[in-house]
PDB file of C-alpha atoms in Angstrom:
ATOM      1  CA  GLY K1322     -52.251  14.647  -2.129  1.00 84.00           C
ATOM      2  CA  THR K1323     -49.436  11.874  -2.833  1.00 93.00           C
ATOM      3  CA  ALA K1324     -49.037   9.635  -0.013  1.00 95.00           C
ATOM      4  CA  THR K1325     -47.411   6.924  -1.103  1.00 95.00           C
ATOM      5  CA  GLY K1326     -47.136   7.515  -4.260  1.00 96.00           C
ATOM      6  CA  TYR K1327     -49.261   4.884  -5.518  1.00 95.00           C
ATOM      7  CA  SER K1328     -51.158   6.288  -7.879  1.00 94.00           C
ATOM      8  CA  ALA K1329     -48.506   8.502  -9.778  1.00 97.00           C
ATOM      9  CA  ILE K1330     -46.576   5.801 -10.449  1.00 97.00           C
ATOM     10  CA  HIS K1331     -49.414   4.046 -11.976  1.00 95.00           C
ATOM     11  CA  MET K1332     -50.122   7.112 -13.879  1.00 96.00           C
ATOM     12  CA  THR K1333     -47.068   6.851 -15.513  1.00 96.00           C
ATOM     13  CA  ARG K1334     -47.403   4.060 -17.289  1.00 95.00           C
ATOM     14  CA  ALA K1335     -49.940   6.346 -19.256  1.00 94.00           C
ATOM     15  CA  MET K1336     -47.548   8.798 -20.205  1.00 95.00           C
ATOM     16  CA  ASP K1337     -44.978   9.869 -23.323  1.00 95.00           C
ATOM     17  CA  PRO K1338     -41.508   9.638 -21.195  1.00 91.00           C
ATOM     18  CA  LYS K1339     -40.530  11.833 -23.920  1.00 93.00           C
ATOM     19  CA  THR K1340     -43.112  14.212 -23.076  1.00 94.00           C
ATOM     20  CA  ASP K1341     -44.736  14.773 -20.805  1.00 94.00           C
ATOM     21  CA  GLN K1342     -44.443  15.396 -17.131  1.00 93.00           C
ATOM     22  CA  LEU K1343     -46.895  14.247 -13.236  1.00 97.00           C
ATOM     23  CA  ILE K1344     -46.404  17.308 -10.541  1.00 97.00           C
ATOM     24  CA  THR K1345     -47.644  15.855  -7.433  1.00 97.00           C
ATOM     25  CA  LEU K1346     -47.621  18.154  -4.565  1.00 97.00           C
ATOM     26  CA  GLU K1347     -47.601  15.853  -0.641  1.00 97.00           C
ATOM     27  CA  LEU K1348     -47.939  18.135   3.022  1.00 96.00           C
ATOM     28  CA  SER K1349     -46.271  15.319   4.971  1.00 97.00           C
ATOM     29  CA  GLN K1350     -42.585  15.401   4.695  1.00 97.00           C
ATOM     30  CA  GLY K1351     -42.791  11.373   5.827  1.00 97.00           C
ATOM     31  CA  LEU K1352     -44.789  11.138   3.325  1.00 97.00           C
ATOM     32  CA  VAL K1353     -42.966  12.673   1.352  1.00 98.00           C
ATOM     33  CA  GLN K1354     -40.082  10.916   1.418  1.00 98.00           C
ATOM     34  CA  ARG K1355     -42.284   7.277   0.961  1.00 98.00           C
ATOM     35  CA  ALA K1356     -43.322   8.569  -1.794  1.00 98.00           C
ATOM     36  CA  ARG K1357     -40.343   8.889  -3.430  1.00 98.00           C
ATOM     37  CA  GLU K1358     -38.294   5.724  -2.247  1.00 98.00           C
ATOM     38  CA  ASN K1359     -40.875   4.684  -4.109  1.00 98.00           C
ATOM     39  CA  PHE K1360     -40.734   6.186  -7.591  1.00 98.00           C
ATOM     40  CA  LYS K1361     -37.424   4.653  -7.088  1.00 98.00           C
ATOM     41  CA  LYS K1362     -38.309   1.523  -7.047  1.00 98.00           C
ATOM     42  CA  ALA K1363     -40.158   2.225  -9.422  1.00 98.00           C
ATOM     43  CA  GLY K1364     -38.156   3.719 -11.547  1.00 97.00           C
ATOM     44  CA  VAL K1365     -39.923   6.916 -12.230  1.00 97.00           C
ATOM     45  CA  GLN K1366     -38.594   9.052 -10.427  1.00 96.00           C
ATOM     46  CA  ASP K1367     -37.240  11.044 -13.721  1.00 95.00           C
ATOM     47  CA  LEU K1368     -41.003  11.536 -15.049  1.00 96.00           C
ATOM     48  CA  VAL K1369     -41.628  12.912 -11.539  1.00 97.00           C
ATOM     49  CA  THR K1370     -41.514  15.610  -9.560  1.00 97.00           C
ATOM     50  CA  LEU K1371     -43.109  15.786  -6.271  1.00 98.00           C
ATOM     51  CA  LEU K1372     -43.884  19.553  -4.089  1.00 97.00           C
ATOM     52  CA  GLN K1373     -43.834  19.344  -0.444  1.00 97.00           C
ATOM     53  CA  GLY K1374     -46.894  22.197   0.584  1.00 97.00           C
ATOM     54  CA  ASP K1375     -50.528  22.749   1.415  1.00 97.00           C
ATOM     55  CA  CYS K1376     -51.411  22.318  -2.283  1.00 96.00           C
ATOM     56  CA  ARG K1377     -53.986  25.410  -1.456  1.00 97.00           C
ATOM     57  CA  GLU K1378     -50.854  27.732  -2.014  1.00 98.00           C
ATOM     58  CA  ILE K1379     -49.065  25.596  -4.545  1.00 98.00           C
ATOM     59  CA  LEU K1380     -52.224  25.408  -6.931  1.00 97.00           C
ATOM     60  CA  LYS K1381     -51.575  29.310  -6.810  1.00 97.00           C
ATOM     61  CA  GLU K1382     -48.531  29.434  -7.728  1.00 97.00           C
ATOM     62  CA  ILE K1383     -47.695  26.679 -10.307  1.00 96.00           C
ATOM     63  CA  SER K1384     -48.653  27.523 -13.509  1.00 93.00           C
ATOM     64  CA  GLY K1385     -50.336  25.591 -15.847  1.00 92.00           C
ATOM     65  CA  PRO K1386     -52.072  24.500 -18.406  1.00 96.00           C
ATOM     66  CA  PHE K1387     -52.754  20.499 -17.462  1.00 97.00           C
ATOM     67  CA  ASP K1388     -54.859  17.878 -19.401  1.00 96.00           C
ATOM     68  CA  LEU K1389     -55.446  15.904 -16.720  1.00 97.00           C
ATOM     69  CA  ILE K1390     -55.419  17.111 -12.682  1.00 98.00           C
ATOM     70  CA  PHE K1391     -55.832  14.762 -10.279  1.00 97.00           C
ATOM     71  CA  MET K1392     -57.238  15.141  -6.827  1.00 97.00           C
ATOM     72  CA  ASP K1393     -57.403  13.399  -3.712  1.00 94.00           C
ATOM     73  CA  ILE K1394     -56.725  15.440  -1.083  1.00 95.00           C
ATOM     74  CA  ASP K1395     -58.923  16.035   2.689  1.00 93.00           C
ATOM     75  CA  LYS K1396     -62.161  16.601   1.450  1.00 92.00           C
ATOM     76  CA  GLN K1397     -63.157  19.348   3.379  1.00 93.00           C
ATOM     77  CA  TYR K1398     -60.266  21.086   0.355  1.00 96.00           C
ATOM     78  CA  TYR K1399     -62.229  20.383  -2.391  1.00 96.00           C
ATOM     79  CA  ARG K1400     -64.539  23.123  -2.587  1.00 97.00           C
ATOM     80  CA  GLU K1401     -61.574  26.100  -2.222  1.00 97.00           C
ATOM     81  CA  VAL K1402     -59.301  24.280  -4.602  1.00 98.00           C
ATOM     82  CA  LEU K1403     -61.869  23.863  -7.272  1.00 98.00           C
ATOM     83  CA  PRO K1404     -61.299  27.417  -9.021  1.00 98.00           C
ATOM     84  CA  LEU K1405     -57.744  26.494  -8.816  1.00 98.00           C
ATOM     85  CA  CYS K1406     -57.856  24.003 -10.521  1.00 98.00           C
ATOM     86  CA  HIS K1407     -60.364  25.411 -13.345  1.00 98.00           C
ATOM     87  CA  LYS K1408     -57.088  27.977 -13.824  1.00 98.00           C
ATOM     88  CA  LEU K1409     -54.165  25.284 -14.042  1.00 98.00           C
ATOM     89  CA  LEU K1410     -56.333  23.500 -16.795  1.00 98.00           C
ATOM     90  CA  SER K1411     -56.545  22.747 -20.561  1.00 98.00           C
ATOM     91  CA  GLN K1412     -59.955  23.702 -22.684  1.00 96.00           C
ATOM     92  CA  ASN K1413     -61.442  20.657 -21.953  1.00 97.00           C
ATOM     93  CA  GLY K1414     -58.767  19.411 -18.988  1.00 98.00           C
ATOM     94  CA  LEU K1415     -60.128  16.352 -17.216  1.00 98.00           C
ATOM     95  CA  LEU K1416     -60.520  17.090 -13.431  1.00 98.00           C
ATOM     96  CA  ILE K1417     -60.337  13.546 -11.541  1.00 97.00           C
ATOM     97  CA  THR K1418     -61.443  13.726  -8.140  1.00 97.00           C
ATOM     98  CA  ASP K1419     -61.413  10.386  -5.451  1.00 93.00           C
ATOM     99  CA  ASN K1420     -63.556  10.260  -3.002  1.00 91.00           C
ATOM    100  CA  THR K1421     -66.390  11.808  -3.587  1.00 93.00           C
ATOM    101  CA  ALA K1422     -69.699   9.604  -2.318  1.00 89.00           C
ATOM    102  CA  PHE K1423     -67.674  10.076   1.272  1.00 86.00           C
ATOM    103  CA  SER K1424     -70.716  13.270   3.045  1.00 86.00           C
ATOM    104  CA  ASP K1425     -67.242  15.864   3.412  1.00 89.00           C
ATOM    105  CA  ALA K1426     -67.574  16.000  -0.311  1.00 91.00           C
ATOM    106  CA  LEU K1427     -71.055  16.563  -0.960  1.00 92.00           C
ATOM    107  CA  ASP K1428     -70.262  20.551  -1.495  1.00 95.00           C
ATOM    108  CA  PHE K1429     -67.746  20.162  -3.374  1.00 96.00           C
ATOM    109  CA  ASP K1430     -70.342  17.765  -5.875  1.00 95.00           C
ATOM    110  CA  GLN K1431     -72.764  20.378  -5.831  1.00 96.00           C
ATOM    111  CA  ALA K1432     -71.142  23.033  -7.304  1.00 97.00           C
ATOM    112  CA  VAL K1433     -68.961  20.550  -9.615  1.00 97.00           C
ATOM    113  CA  TYR K1434     -72.377  19.891 -10.741  1.00 95.00           C
ATOM    114  CA  GLN K1435     -73.964  23.235 -10.597  1.00 96.00           C
ATOM    115  CA  ASP K1436     -70.468  25.639 -12.308  1.00 96.00           C
ATOM    116  CA  LYS K1437     -70.523  26.654 -16.845  1.00 96.00           C
ATOM    117  CA  GLY K1438     -67.396  26.102 -15.995  1.00 97.00           C
ATOM    118  CA  TRP K1439     -67.571  21.840 -15.916  1.00 98.00           C
ATOM    119  CA  ARG K1440     -69.081  19.396 -17.233  1.00 98.00           C
ATOM    120  CA  SER K1441     -69.694  16.837 -14.852  1.00 97.00           C
ATOM    121  CA  VAL K1442     -69.902  13.247 -13.259  1.00 96.00           C
ATOM    122  CA  ASN K1443     -69.983  11.492 -10.760  1.00 93.00           C
ATOM    123  CA  LEU K1444     -69.427   7.500 -10.528  1.00 92.00           C
ATOM    124  CA  LEU K1445     -70.762   6.051  -7.534  1.00 89.00           C
ATOM    125  CA  CYS K1446     -69.386   2.279  -6.367  1.00 84.00           C
ATOM    126  CA  PHE K1447     -69.640  -1.442  -4.462  1.00 79.00           C
ATOM    127  CA  LEU K1448     -66.229  -2.225  -3.791  1.00 75.00           C
ATOM    128  CA  PRO K1449     -66.613  -5.082  -1.296  1.00 79.00           C
ATOM    129  CA  GLN K1450     -64.023  -6.234   1.654  1.00 75.00           C
ATOM    130  CA  HIS K1451     -62.921  -2.057   0.909  1.00 72.00           C
ATOM    131  CA  SER K1452     -62.689  -0.013   3.413  1.00 68.00           C
ATOM    132  CA  PRO K1453     -65.530   1.700   3.182  1.00 69.00           C
ATOM    133  CA  GLU K1454     -67.519   0.100   0.534  1.00 70.00           C
ATOM    134  CA  LYS K1455     -68.695   3.147  -1.046  1.00 75.00           C
ATOM    135  CA  ASP K1456     -67.439   5.724  -2.742  1.00 86.00           C
ATOM    136  CA  GLY K1457     -67.508   7.411  -5.327  1.00 90.00           C
ATOM    137  CA  ILE K1458     -64.903   9.546  -8.564  1.00 93.00           C
ATOM    138  CA  CYS K1459     -65.945  12.796  -9.918  1.00 96.00           C
ATOM    139  CA  LEU K1460     -64.830  13.501 -13.836  1.00 98.00           C
ATOM    140  CA  ALA K1461     -64.650  17.132 -15.105  1.00 98.00           C
ATOM    141  CA  MET K1462     -63.877  18.307 -17.808  1.00 99.00           C
ATOM    142  CA  LYS K1463     -63.089  22.293 -18.609  1.00 98.00           C
ATOM    143  CA  ALA K1464     -65.531  23.529 -20.571  1.00 95.00           C
TER     144      ALA K1464
END
């Protein structure tokens, strides 16, 4: 989800404001408000479309294709939305999934690795003074 908009704000820094658009999803009304405030403070509100709701439903309703999807939702839903992300991505589009070293992301890790529709790698990292210290990110390209 969007949470406070931190990741989305940084992604806009790599976008071409003339051609690119960022769509972000968040379930919590309180976080939607905070993210909108942060987008405005960062001056990126015109580059970001923030949709409130359950991503498992919104991903069925929006249309792609997208070149990039960054997924950072409740890990228990990663596996469930994987086919929806595949459908929305352009050929060779990239799915970046955060926190994939967590045990509740294991079924997602196995599914994306075994699915011939993806070419994926899981990058594990050690982050001293971060909680948790061990984390990971999955980069999966639509094959």
